[in-house]
């Protein structure tokens, strides 16, 4: 059964230039990061460097549009960076990109190469459909503090992705919850690629197609569906 993804009218009004594309995959193979996934991340950093030239990540027009959206719902984008900007900043630092696991490395590489927020959720841990909404402030969000799971709550009016159990990602795509993240045991996933104008639909679709191709190489025989941008 295909996962239902909806964007609330409030979010649409907040950011009319927002579009997202979903890649749904079943029968995936995951595992520890390896030489191939590391090479994908290194190549993504090279592509990012070529794209930016002398610009800092936040000066890219797409990142500037995300900063404006974050400001619109009341957060400080220089303190709470969208996931693509945060990854790009990390990629260009001495620390470089983290190696997490095969699936996370793969979608992080797409995010950095295309400078677009990309998230991955374990479909077997999603309850009901997923919705992008402005939070009431009462929704539970499971994160980690001091090595243990703790429950936090988003700010009222904050843009969040959630399912029937609670928030799966805070501040649009700033921080993912632990409940639905991809682990080495994950076999089914939905990957969300999120864009703002001036990124074109064609650029968004190109990123989605590259992600699907990489997933097929990693997991031959997996059932992969690229859904039209919404």
CSV table of C-alpha atoms in Angstrom, one decimal:
chain,number,residue,atom,x,y,z
A,1,UNK,CA,0.0,0.0,0.0
A,2,UNK,CA,1.4,3.4,-1.0
A,3,UNK,CA,2.2,5.8,1.8
A,4,UNK,CA,-0.1,8.9,1.9
A,5,UNK,CA,1.8,12.2,2.0
A,6,UNK,CA,-0.1,15.5,2.5
A,7,UNK,CA,0.9,19.1,2.8
A,8,UNK,CA,-1.4,21.3,4.8
A,9,UNK,CA,-3.0,24.5,3.4
A,10,UNK,CA,-1.2,26.5,6.1
A,11,UNK,CA,2.2,25.3,4.9
A,12,UNK,CA,1.3,25.9,1.3
A,13,UNK,CA,0.3,29.5,2.2
A,14,UNK,CA,3.6,29.9,4.1
A,15,UNK,CA,5.8,28.8,1.3
A,16,UNK,CA,4.0,28.8,-2.1
A,17,UNK,CA,7.2,27.8,-3.8
A,18,UNK,CA,7.5,24.5,-2.0
A,19,UNK,CA,7.5,21.2,-3.9
A,20,UNK,CA,8.4,17.7,-2.8
A,21,UNK,CA,9.1,14.4,-4.5
A,22,UNK,CA,8.9,11.0,-2.9
A,23,UNK,CA,10.9,7.9,-3.8
A,24,UNK,CA,9.3,4.8,-2.2
A,25,UNK,CA,11.4,1.6,-2.0
A,26,UNK,CA,10.8,-2.0,-0.8
A,27,UNK,CA,13.2,-4.9,-0.6
A,28,UNK,CA,16.2,-2.7,0.2
A,29,UNK,CA,19.6,-3.9,1.4
A,30,UNK,CA,21.3,-1.9,4.1
A,31,UNK,CA,24.5,-2.3,6.1
A,32,UNK,CA,27.5,-0.4,7.5
A,33,UNK,CA,29.1,2.3,5.4
A,34,UNK,CA,31.7,0.9,2.9
A,35,UNK,CA,34.2,2.1,0.3
A,36,UNK,CA,31.4,2.5,-2.3
A,37,UNK,CA,29.2,4.7,-0.1
A,38,UNK,CA,32.2,6.7,1.0
A,39,UNK,CA,33.1,7.3,-2.6
A,40,UNK,CA,29.6,8.6,-3.3
A,41,UNK,CA,30.0,11.1,-0.5
A,42,UNK,CA,33.4,12.2,-1.7
A,43,UNK,CA,32.1,12.7,-5.2
A,44,UNK,CA,29.1,14.7,-3.9
A,45,UNK,CA,31.4,17.0,-2.0
A,46,UNK,CA,33.4,17.6,-5.3
A,47,UNK,CA,30.1,18.4,-7.1
A,48,UNK,CA,29.0,20.7,-4.4
A,49,UNK,CA,32.4,22.6,-4.6
A,50,UNK,CA,32.0,23.0,-8.3
A,51,UNK,CA,28.4,24.2,-7.9
A,52,UNK,CA,29.1,26.8,-5.3
A,53,UNK,CA,32.3,28.2,-6.7
A,54,UNK,CA,33.2,31.1,-4.3
A,55,UNK,CA,29.8,31.1,-2.6
A,56,UNK,CA,29.1,29.9,0.9
A,57,UNK,CA,26.2,27.3,1.0
A,58,UNK,CA,23.7,29.8,2.5
A,59,UNK,CA,24.4,32.2,-0.4
A,60,UNK,CA,23.1,29.7,-3.0
A,61,UNK,CA,19.7,30.9,-4.2
A,62,UNK,CA,18.0,27.6,-3.2
A,63,UNK,CA,19.4,27.8,0.3
A,64,UNK,CA,18.4,31.5,0.5
A,65,UNK,CA,14.8,30.5,-0.3
A,66,UNK,CA,14.9,27.9,2.5
A,67,UNK,CA,16.2,30.4,4.9
A,68,UNK,CA,13.3,32.7,4.0
A,69,UNK,CA,10.8,29.9,4.6
A,70,UNK,CA,12.4,29.1,8.0
A,71,UNK,CA,12.2,32.7,9.0
A,72,UNK,CA,8.5,32.8,7.9
A,73,UNK,CA,7.5,30.2,10.5
A,74,UNK,CA,9.5,31.8,13.3
A,75,UNK,CA,12.9,30.1,13.5
A,76,UNK,CA,16.4,31.5,13.0
A,77,UNK,CA,17.8,29.8,9.9
A,78,UNK,CA,21.4,30.7,10.9
A,79,UNK,CA,21.0,28.7,14.1
A,80,UNK,CA,18.6,26.0,12.8
A,81,UNK,CA,19.9,25.3,9.3
A,82,UNK,CA,17.8,23.2,6.9
A,83,UNK,CA,19.3,19.7,6.4
A,84,UNK,CA,20.9,20.5,3.0
A,85,UNK,CA,22.7,23.6,4.2
A,86,UNK,CA,23.9,21.8,7.4
A,87,UNK,CA,25.3,18.9,5.3
A,88,UNK,CA,26.9,21.2,2.8
A,89,UNK,CA,28.6,23.2,5.6
A,90,UNK,CA,29.8,19.9,7.1
A,91,UNK,CA,31.0,18.6,3.7
A,92,UNK,CA,33.2,21.7,3.2
A,93,UNK,CA,34.7,21.6,6.7
A,94,UNK,CA,37.8,19.7,7.8
A,95,UNK,CA,35.5,17.1,9.4
A,96,UNK,CA,33.8,16.2,6.1
A,97,UNK,CA,30.6,14.2,5.8
A,98,UNK,CA,29.7,11.6,8.3
A,99,UNK,CA,29.5,7.9,7.3
A,100,UNK,CA,26.3,6.5,8.9
A,101,UNK,CA,25.1,3.4,6.9
A,102,UNK,CA,24.7,2.6,3.2
A,103,UNK,CA,21.2,4.1,2.8
A,104,UNK,CA,21.8,7.2,4.8
A,105,UNK,CA,25.2,7.8,3.0
A,106,UNK,CA,23.4,7.4,-0.3
A,107,UNK,CA,20.7,9.9,0.3
A,108,UNK,CA,23.1,12.3,2.0
A,109,UNK,CA,25.2,12.2,-1.2
A,110,UNK,CA,22.2,13.2,-3.3
A,111,UNK,CA,21.4,16.0,-0.9
A,112,UNK,CA,24.9,17.4,-1.0
A,113,UNK,CA,25.4,17.0,-4.8
A,114,UNK,CA,22.1,18.7,-5.6
A,115,UNK,CA,22.0,21.0,-2.6
A,116,UNK,CA,18.5,19.9,-1.7
A,117,UNK,CA,17.1,18.6,1.6
A,118,UNK,CA,16.6,14.8,1.4
A,119,UNK,CA,15.3,12.7,4.2
A,120,UNK,CA,14.8,8.9,4.6
A,121,UNK,CA,12.2,7.2,6.8
A,122,UNK,CA,11.7,3.6,7.6
A,123,UNK,CA,8.3,2.7,6.2
A,124,UNK,CA,7.8,-0.2,8.7
A,125,UNK,CA,8.0,2.4,11.5
A,126,UNK,CA,5.6,4.9,10.1
A,127,UNK,CA,2.0,4.8,11.5
A,128,UNK,CA,-0.7,6.0,9.1
A,129,UNK,CA,0.2,8.6,6.5
A,130,UNK,CA,2.7,11.4,6.8
A,131,UNK,CA,1.7,15.1,7.0
A,132,UNK,CA,3.6,18.3,6.7
A,133,UNK,CA,1.8,20.7,9.1
A,134,UNK,CA,2.2,23.6,11.4
A,135,UNK,CA,2.5,22.1,14.9
A,136,UNK,CA,0.2,22.8,17.8
A,137,UNK,CA,3.1,22.3,20.2
A,138,UNK,CA,1.5,19.2,21.8
A,139,UNK,CA,2.8,16.6,19.4
A,140,UNK,CA,5.5,14.2,20.8
A,141,UNK,CA,8.9,14.1,19.2
A,142,UNK,CA,11.3,11.3,20.2
A,143,UNK,CA,15.0,12.3,20.2
A,144,UNK,CA,18.1,11.3,22.1
A,145,UNK,CA,19.7,13.1,25.0
A,146,UNK,CA,22.5,11.7,27.2
A,147,UNK,CA,22.3,8.4,25.2
A,148,UNK,CA,18.7,7.8,26.1
A,149,UNK,CA,15.4,8.4,24.2
A,150,UNK,CA,13.5,11.5,25.4
A,151,UNK,CA,10.3,13.1,24.3
A,152,UNK,CA,10.3,16.7,23.3
A,153,UNK,CA,7.6,18.9,21.7
A,154,UNK,CA,7.8,21.3,18.7
A,155,UNK,CA,7.1,25.0,19.1
A,156,UNK,CA,3.6,26.1,18.3
A,157,UNK,CA,3.5,27.1,14.6
A,158,UNK,CA,6.7,25.2,13.8
A,159,UNK,CA,6.5,23.3,10.4
A,160,UNK,CA,6.9,19.6,11.1
A,161,UNK,CA,6.5,16.2,9.3
A,162,UNK,CA,4.4,13.9,11.4
A,163,UNK,CA,2.5,10.6,11.3
A,164,UNK,CA,-0.2,9.2,13.6
A,165,UNK,CA,2.2,8.7,16.5
A,166,UNK,CA,3.9,12.1,16.5
A,167,UNK,CA,6.5,14.2,14.8
A,168,UNK,CA,9.0,12.4,12.5
A,169,UNK,CA,11.1,15.5,11.6
A,170,UNK,CA,11.2,18.9,13.3
A,171,UNK,CA,11.5,22.4,11.7
A,172,UNK,CA,10.6,21.0,8.3
A,173,UNK,CA,13.8,19.0,7.7
A,174,UNK,CA,16.1,20.2,10.5
A,175,UNK,CA,16.2,17.2,12.8
A,176,UNK,CA,14.8,13.7,12.3
A,177,UNK,CA,13.4,11.7,15.1
A,178,UNK,CA,14.9,8.4,16.2
A,179,UNK,CA,11.7,6.4,15.9
A,180,UNK,CA,11.5,6.3,12.1
A,181,UNK,CA,15.2,6.8,11.0
A,182,UNK,CA,16.8,4.2,8.7
A,183,UNK,CA,18.9,1.6,10.5
A,184,UNK,CA,21.0,-1.3,9.1
A,185,UNK,CA,17.9,-3.5,9.5
A,186,UNK,CA,15.7,-1.3,7.4
A,187,UNK,CA,14.3,-2.9,4.2
A,188,UNK,CA,11.5,-0.5,3.2
A,189,UNK,CA,11.8,3.3,3.0
A,190,UNK,CA,10.4,6.5,1.7
A,191,UNK,CA,12.8,9.3,0.7
A,192,UNK,CA,11.6,12.8,0.6
A,193,UNK,CA,13.3,15.4,-1.6
A,194,UNK,CA,12.1,18.9,-0.8
A,195,UNK,CA,12.6,22.0,-2.9
A,196,UNK,CA,11.8,25.7,-3.0
A,197,UNK,CA,11.6,28.0,-6.0
A,198,UNK,CA,13.9,28.9,-7.7
A,199,UNK,CA,14.8,25.2,-8.0
A,200,UNK,CA,12.9,23.9,-11.0
A,201,UNK,CA,10.7,20.8,-11.2
A,202,UNK,CA,13.2,19.4,-13.7
A,203,UNK,CA,16.1,19.8,-11.2
A,204,UNK,CA,14.0,18.1,-8.5
A,205,UNK,CA,13.1,15.2,-10.8
A,206,UNK,CA,16.8,14.8,-11.8
A,207,UNK,CA,17.8,14.5,-8.1
A,208,UNK,CA,15.0,11.9,-7.6
A,209,UNK,CA,16.0,9.9,-10.7
A,210,UNK,CA,19.6,9.8,-9.5
A,211,UNK,CA,18.5,8.6,-6.0
A,212,UNK,CA,16.4,5.9,-7.6
A,213,UNK,CA,19.3,4.8,-9.8
A,214,UNK,CA,21.6,4.6,-6.8
A,215,UNK,CA,19.1,2.6,-4.8
A,216,UNK,CA,18.8,0.1,-7.7
A,217,UNK,CA,22.5,-0.3,-7.8
A,218,UNK,CA,22.7,-0.9,-4.0
A,219,UNK,CA,19.7,-3.2,-3.9
A,220,UNK,CA,19.1,-5.0,-7.2
A,221,UNK,CA,15.6,-6.3,-7.4
A,222,UNK,CA,14.2,-3.7,-5.0
A,223,UNK,CA,10.8,-2.3,-5.9
A,224,UNK,CA,11.3,1.4,-6.4
A,225,UNK,CA,8.6,4.0,-7.2
A,226,UNK,CA,9.4,7.7,-8.0
A,227,UNK,CA,6.3,9.7,-7.4
A,228,UNK,CA,5.5,12.9,-9.3
A,229,UNK,CA,6.4,16.2,-7.6
A,230,UNK,CA,3.6,17.6,-5.4
